[in-house]
mmCIF file of C-alpha atoms in Angstrom:
data_model
loop_
_atom_site.group_PDB
_atom_site.id
_atom_site.type_symbol
_atom_site.label_atom_id
_atom_site.label_comp_id
_atom_site.label_asym_id
_atom_site.label_seq_id
_atom_site.Cartn_x
_atom_site.Cartn_y
_atom_site.Cartn_z
ATOM 1 C CA MET A 1 68.413 127.465 127.934
ATOM 2 C CA GLU A 2 68.661 123.453 126.719
ATOM 3 C CA PRO A 3 70.850 121.264 129.468
ATOM 4 C CA PRO A 4 73.416 119.660 127.673
ATOM 5 C CA LYS A 5 73.369 116.681 126.339
ATOM 6 C CA ALA A 6 74.913 113.760 127.997
ATOM 7 C CA PRO A 7 77.953 111.669 125.829
ATOM 8 C CA HIS A 8 76.882 108.783 124.232
ATOM 9 C CA SER A 9 77.815 105.278 126.093
ATOM 10 C CA MET A 10 78.571 103.760 122.676
ATOM 11 C CA SER A 11 80.688 104.851 120.098
ATOM 12 C CA LEU A 12 81.445 103.486 116.256
ATOM 13 C CA LYS A 13 84.556 102.230 114.663
ATOM 14 C CA VAL A 14 84.884 101.196 110.908
ATOM 15 C CA LEU A 15 87.911 99.459 110.032
ATOM 16 C CA ARG A 16 88.507 98.566 106.285
ATOM 17 C CA LEU A 17 89.129 95.108 105.248
ATOM 18 C CA SER A 18 92.239 94.214 102.935
ATOM 19 C CA ARG A 19 94.085 91.116 102.448
ATOM 20 C CA PRO A 20 97.010 91.706 104.911
ATOM 21 C CA THR A 21 94.329 91.406 107.622
ATOM 22 C CA LEU A 22 92.491 88.568 107.124
ATOM 23 C CA LEU A 23 96.041 86.757 106.420
ATOM 24 C CA ARG A 24 95.841 83.243 107.898
ATOM 25 C CA GLN A 25 98.645 82.755 109.776
ATOM 26 C CA PHE A 26 99.024 78.906 111.781
ATOM 27 C CA PRO A 27 101.457 77.756 114.124
ATOM 28 C CA LEU A 28 104.022 75.087 113.927
ATOM 29 C CA PRO A 29 102.342 71.800 114.818
ATOM 30 C CA LEU A 30 103.630 70.810 118.105
ATOM 31 C CA PRO A 31 106.601 67.823 118.240
ATOM 32 C CA PRO A 32 105.475 64.497 119.262
ATOM 33 C CA LYS A 33 106.389 63.494 122.892
ATOM 34 C CA SER A 34 109.104 61.166 122.318
ATOM 35 C CA SER A 35 110.992 63.536 119.698
ATOM 36 C CA ALA A 36 113.963 65.365 120.457
ATOM 37 C CA LEU A 37 112.990 68.493 118.884
ATOM 38 C CA SER A 38 112.295 71.528 120.739
ATOM 39 C CA LEU A 39 110.273 74.061 118.406
ATOM 40 C CA ASN A 40 108.257 76.807 119.795
ATOM 41 C CA PRO A 41 104.749 76.863 117.698
ATOM 42 C CA GLY A 42 104.946 80.567 117.828
ATOM 43 C CA GLU A 43 108.156 80.416 115.618
ATOM 44 C CA ALA A 44 106.021 80.354 112.330
ATOM 45 C CA LEU A 45 104.051 83.772 113.187
ATOM 46 C CA ASP A 46 105.091 87.241 111.889
ATOM 47 C CA LEU A 47 104.543 88.688 115.039
ATOM 48 C CA LYS A 48 104.286 86.999 118.821
ATOM 49 C CA PRO A 49 100.978 87.504 120.943
ATOM 50 C CA GLY A 50 101.433 90.953 122.453
ATOM 51 C CA GLU A 51 103.911 92.369 119.629
ATOM 52 C CA HIS A 52 103.522 95.668 117.909
ATOM 53 C CA ASP A 53 106.108 96.239 115.159
ATOM 54 C CA ASP A 54 106.358 99.970 114.390
ATOM 55 C CA GLN A 55 108.018 99.713 111.506
ATOM 56 C CA PHE A 56 105.501 97.791 109.612
ATOM 57 C CA ILE A 57 103.938 99.989 106.422
ATOM 58 C CA LEU A 58 100.562 98.659 107.744
ATOM 59 C CA ASP A 59 98.725 99.388 110.476
ATOM 60 C CA PRO A 60 96.803 96.292 112.470
ATOM 61 C CA VAL A 61 93.907 98.068 112.683
ATOM 62 C CA LEU A 62 93.117 100.157 109.743
ATOM 63 C CA THR A 63 90.324 102.481 110.625
ATOM 64 C CA LEU A 64 88.517 104.702 108.122
ATOM 65 C CA PRO A 65 88.419 108.654 108.614
ATOM 66 C CA PRO A 66 85.120 110.706 107.366
ATOM 67 C CA ALA A 67 86.533 110.974 104.082
ATOM 68 C CA PHE A 68 89.223 108.532 102.738
ATOM 69 C CA GLY A 69 90.093 109.278 99.866
ATOM 70 C CA SER A 70 88.572 106.694 96.625
ATOM 71 C CA ALA A 71 87.978 103.545 95.753
ATOM 72 C CA TYR A 72 87.694 101.292 92.211
ATOM 73 C CA VAL A 73 84.843 100.751 89.933
ATOM 74 C CA GLY A 74 84.818 96.493 89.882
ATOM 75 C CA GLU A 75 86.202 96.274 93.235
ATOM 76 C CA THR A 76 84.267 95.213 96.124
ATOM 77 C CA PHE A 77 83.787 97.968 99.379
ATOM 78 C CA SER A 78 84.461 96.229 102.720
ATOM 79 C CA CYS A 79 84.617 97.379 105.970
ATOM 80 C CA THR A 80 83.646 96.210 109.768
ATOM 81 C CA LEU A 81 82.111 98.173 111.737
ATOM 82 C CA CYS A 82 82.248 97.839 115.331
ATOM 83 C CA ALA A 83 80.217 99.428 117.454
ATOM 84 C CA ASN A 84 82.353 99.686 121.447
ATOM 85 C CA ASN A 85 80.455 100.347 124.976
ATOM 86 C CA GLU A 86 82.650 103.008 126.518
ATOM 87 C CA LEU A 87 81.081 102.713 129.707
ATOM 88 C CA SER A 88 83.409 101.448 132.802
ATOM 89 C CA GLU A 89 82.845 98.522 134.666
ATOM 90 C CA ASP A 90 81.698 100.560 138.030
ATOM 91 C CA ASP A 91 79.152 102.681 135.702
ATOM 92 C CA ASP A 92 75.179 103.164 136.716
ATOM 93 C CA ARG A 93 74.512 103.202 133.487
ATOM 94 C CA HIS A 94 73.521 100.001 131.380
ATOM 95 C CA VAL A 95 73.468 99.659 127.435
ATOM 96 C CA SER A 96 70.878 97.075 125.666
ATOM 97 C CA THR A 97 69.428 96.022 122.917
ATOM 98 C CA VAL A 98 72.235 97.139 120.585
ATOM 99 C CA ARG A 99 71.374 97.546 116.597
ATOM 100 C CA ILE A 100 73.321 98.854 113.809
ATOM 101 C CA GLU A 101 71.877 99.958 110.074
ATOM 102 C CA ALA A 102 74.151 100.914 107.621
ATOM 103 C CA ASP A 103 73.572 101.949 103.305
ATOM 104 C CA MET A 104 75.590 103.006 101.078
ATOM 105 C CA GLN A 105 74.656 106.175 99.150
ATOM 106 C CA SER A 106 75.583 105.739 95.269
ATOM 107 C CA PRO A 107 74.952 108.391 92.660
ATOM 108 C CA SER A 108 72.360 105.784 91.283
ATOM 109 C CA GLY A 109 70.431 106.064 94.768
ATOM 110 C CA THR A 110 70.393 104.638 98.172
ATOM 111 C CA SER A 111 70.939 100.624 98.572
ATOM 112 C CA ALA A 112 70.309 99.477 102.218
ATOM 113 C CA LEU A 113 73.735 96.872 103.409
ATOM 114 C CA GLU A 114 73.143 93.268 104.632
ATOM 115 C CA LEU A 115 74.873 92.966 107.843
ATOM 116 C CA MET A 116 77.349 89.617 108.673
ATOM 117 C CA PRO A 117 76.761 87.824 110.545
ATOM 118 C CA ALA A 118 72.819 87.738 110.136
ATOM 119 C CA ASP A 119 71.078 87.083 112.885
ATOM 120 C CA ASN A 120 67.499 85.847 114.250
ATOM 121 C CA ASP A 121 66.701 88.446 116.141
ATOM 122 C CA SER A 122 66.967 92.070 115.358
ATOM 123 C CA LEU A 123 68.203 93.566 118.304
ATOM 124 C CA ASP A 124 71.214 92.122 119.371
ATOM 125 C CA PRO A 125 71.908 91.364 123.161
ATOM 126 C CA GLU A 126 73.126 93.019 126.145
ATOM 127 C CA VAL A 127 77.395 94.786 124.854
ATOM 128 C CA LYS A 128 79.007 94.223 128.190
ATOM 129 C CA PRO A 129 80.802 97.647 129.621
ATOM 130 C CA GLY A 130 84.511 97.377 127.272
ATOM 131 C CA GLY A 131 83.022 95.155 125.160
ATOM 132 C CA SER A 132 81.682 95.403 121.251
ATOM 133 C CA LEU A 133 79.755 94.195 118.733
ATOM 134 C CA GLN A 134 81.094 93.882 115.052
ATOM 135 C CA LYS A 135 79.311 93.567 112.255
ATOM 136 C CA ILE A 136 81.087 93.379 108.133
ATOM 137 C CA VAL A 137 79.247 95.104 105.446
ATOM 138 C CA GLN A 138 80.214 94.605 101.616
ATOM 139 C CA PHE A 139 79.233 96.414 98.454
ATOM 140 C CA ASP A 140 79.828 96.009 94.989
ATOM 141 C CA LEU A 141 81.010 99.462 93.017
ATOM 142 C CA ARG A 142 79.177 99.212 89.781
ATOM 143 C CA GLU A 143 79.298 103.027 89.293
ATOM 144 C CA GLU A 144 81.976 105.898 89.062
ATOM 145 C CA GLY A 145 81.121 109.142 91.560
ATOM 146 C CA SER A 146 81.081 109.936 94.838
ATOM 147 C CA HIS A 147 79.661 107.235 97.577
ATOM 148 C CA THR A 148 78.223 107.949 101.368
ATOM 149 C CA LEU A 149 78.613 104.979 103.465
ATOM 150 C CA ALA A 150 76.011 105.707 106.339
ATOM 151 C CA VAL A 151 76.046 103.466 109.244
ATOM 152 C CA ASN A 152 73.251 104.036 112.539
ATOM 153 C CA VAL A 153 73.501 103.051 115.956
ATOM 154 C CA SER A 154 70.859 102.755 118.338
ATOM 155 C CA TYR A 155 70.651 100.849 121.612
ATOM 156 C CA SER A 156 68.744 101.804 124.640
ATOM 157 C CA GLU A 157 70.661 102.753 128.201
ATOM 158 C CA THR A 158 69.624 102.325 131.410
ATOM 159 C CA THR A 159 70.418 104.114 134.875
ATOM 160 C CA VAL A 160 71.122 101.621 137.448
ATOM 161 C CA THR A 161 70.671 103.409 141.138
ATOM 162 C CA LYS A 162 71.898 102.173 144.642
ATOM 163 C CA ASP A 163 69.507 99.655 145.767
ATOM 164 C CA GLN A 164 69.750 97.755 142.442
ATOM 165 C CA ALA A 165 66.291 99.454 140.865
ATOM 166 C CA ALA A 166 66.563 100.292 137.456
ATOM 167 C CA SER A 167 64.885 103.381 135.666
ATOM 168 C CA SER A 168 62.807 102.624 132.506
ATOM 169 C CA GLY A 169 65.450 102.837 129.559
ATOM 170 C CA ARG A 170 65.034 105.434 126.842
ATOM 171 C CA VAL A 171 66.485 104.785 123.698
ATOM 172 C CA ARG A 172 69.716 106.381 122.015
ATOM 173 C CA THR A 173 70.519 107.170 118.540
ATOM 174 C CA PHE A 174 73.476 108.285 116.102
ATOM 175 C CA ARG A 175 74.417 108.133 112.801
ATOM 176 C CA LYS A 176 78.009 108.486 110.827
ATOM 177 C CA LEU A 177 79.033 109.121 107.513
ATOM 178 C CA TYR A 178 82.066 107.579 105.905
ATOM 179 C CA GLN A 179 82.242 109.412 102.555
ATOM 180 C CA PHE A 180 85.306 108.867 99.226
ATOM 181 C CA VAL A 181 84.810 108.799 95.415
ATOM 182 C CA ALA A 182 84.527 105.120 93.383
ATOM 183 C CA ARG A 183 87.240 105.727 90.428
ATOM 184 C CA PRO A 184 87.876 103.862 86.999
ATOM 185 C CA CYS A 185 90.694 101.527 87.694
ATOM 186 C CA LEU A 186 90.509 100.202 83.948
ATOM 187 C CA SER A 187 90.186 102.513 80.509
ATOM 188 C CA VAL A 188 88.578 100.176 78.495
ATOM 189 C CA ARG A 189 88.529 101.039 74.080
ATOM 190 C CA THR A 190 87.546 98.585 71.424
ATOM 191 C CA LYS A 191 88.001 98.360 68.098
ATOM 192 C CA VAL A 192 85.598 95.590 65.567
ATOM 193 C CA SER A 193 86.874 95.313 62.182
ATOM 194 C CA SER A 194 85.772 92.407 59.268
ATOM 195 C CA ALA A 195 88.113 89.854 58.404
ATOM 196 C CA PRO A 196 87.741 87.665 55.071
ATOM 197 C CA SER A 197 86.235 84.167 55.272
ATOM 198 C CA ALA A 198 87.638 81.797 53.093
ATOM 199 C CA ASP A 199 84.351 79.670 53.501
ATOM 200 C CA SER A 200 81.584 81.543 52.093
ATOM 201 C CA ALA A 201 80.546 85.442 51.741
ATOM 202 C CA ASP A 202 77.969 84.309 53.967
ATOM 203 C CA HIS A 203 80.261 83.481 56.747
ATOM 204 C CA GLN A 204 80.849 86.552 59.017
ATOM 205 C CA LYS A 205 84.337 86.981 60.547
ATOM 206 C CA TYR A 206 85.235 89.886 62.977
ATOM 207 C CA ILE A 207 88.272 90.797 64.799
ATOM 208 C CA ILE A 208 88.220 92.500 68.479
ATOM 209 C CA GLU A 209 90.764 94.742 69.349
ATOM 210 C CA VAL A 210 90.877 95.563 73.182
ATOM 211 C CA GLN A 211 93.180 98.495 74.660
ATOM 212 C CA LEU A 212 93.085 98.203 78.384
ATOM 213 C CA GLU A 213 94.661 100.552 80.441
ATOM 214 C CA ASN A 214 95.646 100.877 84.045
ATOM 215 C CA MET A 215 93.951 104.477 85.539
ATOM 216 C CA ALA A 216 94.788 102.780 89.311
ATOM 217 C CA ASP A 217 97.215 104.181 91.307
ATOM 218 C CA GLY A 218 98.617 100.607 92.224
ATOM 219 C CA THR A 219 100.142 97.822 89.751
ATOM 220 C CA ILE A 220 97.626 95.253 89.195
ATOM 221 C CA THR A 221 97.846 91.881 87.539
ATOM 222 C CA LEU A 222 95.041 90.703 84.640
ATOM 223 C CA LYS A 223 93.716 87.089 85.932
ATOM 224 C CA LYS A 224 91.512 86.209 83.119
ATOM 225 C CA VAL A 225 89.987 88.673 79.782
ATOM 226 C CA THR A 226 87.198 86.880 78.312
ATOM 227 C CA PHE A 227 84.607 87.754 75.374
ATOM 228 C CA ASN A 228 81.736 85.967 75.373
ATOM 229 C CA THR A 229 79.232 85.965 72.743
ATOM 230 C CA LYS A 230 75.978 85.781 71.871
ATOM 231 C CA PRO A 231 74.876 82.094 70.424
ATOM 232 C CA THR A 232 75.155 83.357 66.834
ATOM 233 C CA PHE A 233 79.109 83.330 67.759
ATOM 234 C CA ARG A 234 81.897 82.050 68.807
ATOM 235 C CA SER A 235 85.100 83.651 69.822
ATOM 236 C CA ALA A 236 88.917 82.535 70.427
ATOM 237 C CA SER A 237 91.527 84.408 72.290
ATOM 238 C CA LEU A 238 94.821 85.914 70.944
ATOM 239 C CA ASN A 239 96.436 86.983 74.180
ATOM 240 C CA TRP A 240 98.552 85.414 77.061
ATOM 241 C CA ASP A 241 95.911 82.873 78.098
ATOM 242 C CA ILE A 242 96.109 80.876 74.354
ATOM 243 C CA ALA A 243 99.576 78.640 75.707
ATOM 244 C CA GLN A 244 96.774 77.248 78.309
ATOM 245 C CA SER A 245 95.415 75.159 74.905
ATOM 246 C CA ASN A 246 99.182 73.594 74.724
ATOM 247 C CA MET A 247 98.895 72.621 78.791
ATOM 248 C CA GLN A 248 101.619 75.141 79.368
ATOM 249 C CA HIS A 249 101.885 77.874 82.043
ATOM 250 C CA ALA A 250 100.580 80.957 80.894
ATOM 251 C CA SER A 251 101.630 84.108 83.028
ATOM 252 C CA CYS A 252 99.178 86.233 83.510
ATOM 253 C CA PRO A 253 100.056 90.334 82.547
ATOM 254 C CA ILE A 254 100.970 92.794 85.253
ATOM 255 C CA VAL A 255 100.434 96.203 84.191
ATOM 256 C CA ALA A 256 101.807 99.463 86.438
ATOM 257 C CA PRO A 257 99.330 102.638 86.458
ATOM 258 C CA ARG A 258 99.001 104.510 82.949
ATOM 259 C CA ASP A 259 100.380 101.634 81.314
ATOM 260 C CA VAL A 260 98.570 99.996 78.502
ATOM 261 C CA ILE A 261 98.301 96.505 76.954
ATOM 262 C CA GLN A 262 96.854 95.608 73.973
ATOM 263 C CA ILE A 263 94.791 91.926 73.438
ATOM 264 C CA ALA A 264 92.379 90.482 70.422
ATOM 265 C CA PHE A 265 89.728 87.973 69.706
ATOM 266 C CA VAL A 266 88.636 86.239 66.740
ATOM 267 C CA VAL A 267 84.912 85.741 66.246
ATOM 268 C CA ASP A 268 83.543 83.416 63.757
ATOM 269 C CA GLN A 269 80.152 82.631 63.003
ATOM 270 C CA ARG A 270 78.583 79.553 63.623
ATOM 271 C CA THR A 271 77.128 77.514 60.737
ATOM 272 C CA ASP A 272 74.756 75.619 62.638
ATOM 273 C CA GLY A 273 74.033 78.443 65.064
ATOM 274 C CA PRO A 274 70.624 80.411 65.343
ATOM 275 C CA ASP A 275 70.395 84.148 63.075
ATOM 276 C CA ARG A 276 72.246 86.706 64.339
ATOM 277 C CA GLU A 277 70.796 89.899 66.382
ATOM 278 C CA ALA A 278 70.547 93.130 65.080
ATOM 279 C CA THR A 279 70.198 96.661 66.216
ATOM 280 C CA LYS A 280 67.337 99.130 65.151
ATOM 281 C CA ASP A 281 70.263 100.931 63.036
ATOM 282 C CA GLY A 282 71.338 97.482 61.533
ATOM 283 C CA ARG A 283 74.478 97.257 63.636
ATOM 284 C CA ILE A 284 74.979 93.030 64.283
ATOM 285 C CA MET A 285 75.283 92.127 67.977
ATOM 286 C CA LEU A 286 78.757 90.232 69.340
ATOM 287 C CA GLY A 287 78.998 89.840 72.411
ATOM 288 C CA GLN A 288 80.433 91.212 76.119
ATOM 289 C CA LEU A 289 83.493 91.569 77.248
ATOM 290 C CA SER A 290 84.693 90.244 81.224
ATOM 291 C CA ILE A 291 87.558 91.491 82.969
ATOM 292 C CA GLN A 292 89.199 89.786 85.869
ATOM 293 C CA TRP A 293 92.056 91.316 88.036
ATOM 294 C CA TRP A 294 93.927 91.293 90.923
ATOM 295 C CA THR A 295 95.068 94.950 92.930
ATOM 296 C CA GLU A 296 98.224 94.400 94.180
ATOM 297 C CA MET A 297 96.790 93.914 98.057
ATOM 298 C CA GLY A 298 95.263 90.730 96.627
ATOM 299 C CA ASP A 299 91.432 92.238 96.063
ATOM 300 C CA SER A 300 89.712 91.424 93.198
ATOM 301 C CA GLY A 301 87.914 92.967 90.331
ATOM 302 C CA PHE A 302 85.383 92.127 88.106
ATOM 303 C CA LEU A 303 84.644 94.842 84.614
ATOM 304 C CA SER A 304 82.110 93.943 81.938
ATOM 305 C CA THR A 305 80.995 96.287 78.843
ATOM 306 C CA GLY A 306 78.104 96.682 77.379
ATOM 307 C CA TRP A 307 77.168 94.916 74.229
ATOM 308 C CA LEU A 308 79.972 95.503 71.357
ATOM 309 C CA THR A 309 78.478 95.520 67.530
ATOM 310 C CA THR A 310 79.792 96.137 64.412
ATOM 311 C CA LYS A 311 79.912 98.973 61.813
ATOM 312 C CA ARG A 312 76.131 100.414 60.458
ATOM 313 C CA ARG A 313 75.594 98.924 57.226
#
């Protein structure tokens, strides 16, 4: 029988980053000595140091389980990787040269993730007992399907005897996987139709109709929707941001789950522009639709469609 393996000196904890956990709070400025006011600078903070609110809906430390549900296409997946030294101060084992590596396995393949902050050396210095090495990873979700965050932690473990003689260190590694599913946040349906032009028969004008449906579980706020045309054309918005041209405030629409919003653009051909680009089957390429939004937690999302074309001639 093989002898049982010694428990690892290091552990890994992954914390999901969100806007509430990164919210900056500033204490009140100290009053001048000549002032008669006595203000506690900590009164401006939600919680005083050392306090914890059990009734708060979000835990201050959002730890990811091995499978944590779903995320949404168009958003940026962010998390903190924490390699914690679980040894006590009087332990005869010593941990050094800790290294964290991570990659994201998506339906299209595996992508190595850049760790932040980046260090000049590939190996990190010693992590003292009770200490933690923390790195932040980010990954833009661009496709639907199952995703797996794979994290590898390697370190050197050295045993120190009572006479302070250190034995040769051994390299230990362990790997953890965190799975989630990327789902669509917005369903986009488009329709292109021709519009009569009063200039000439060769002068083309089109109406782009777009239907957006919120497929997420929470409310989203549409930040900006634009239609980026080919150089042959120019577009004009017929949506809520049209009031901005009159220097008026335009409120962004809020879309509840499964709600649908209609938007539209007018695409006009330039008289001094280059020739129109056409596909092999005779369709004219007009442009791409770009959508930006905020989630109910303040995270931003971005989605760009393929090239929209006219009907086949």
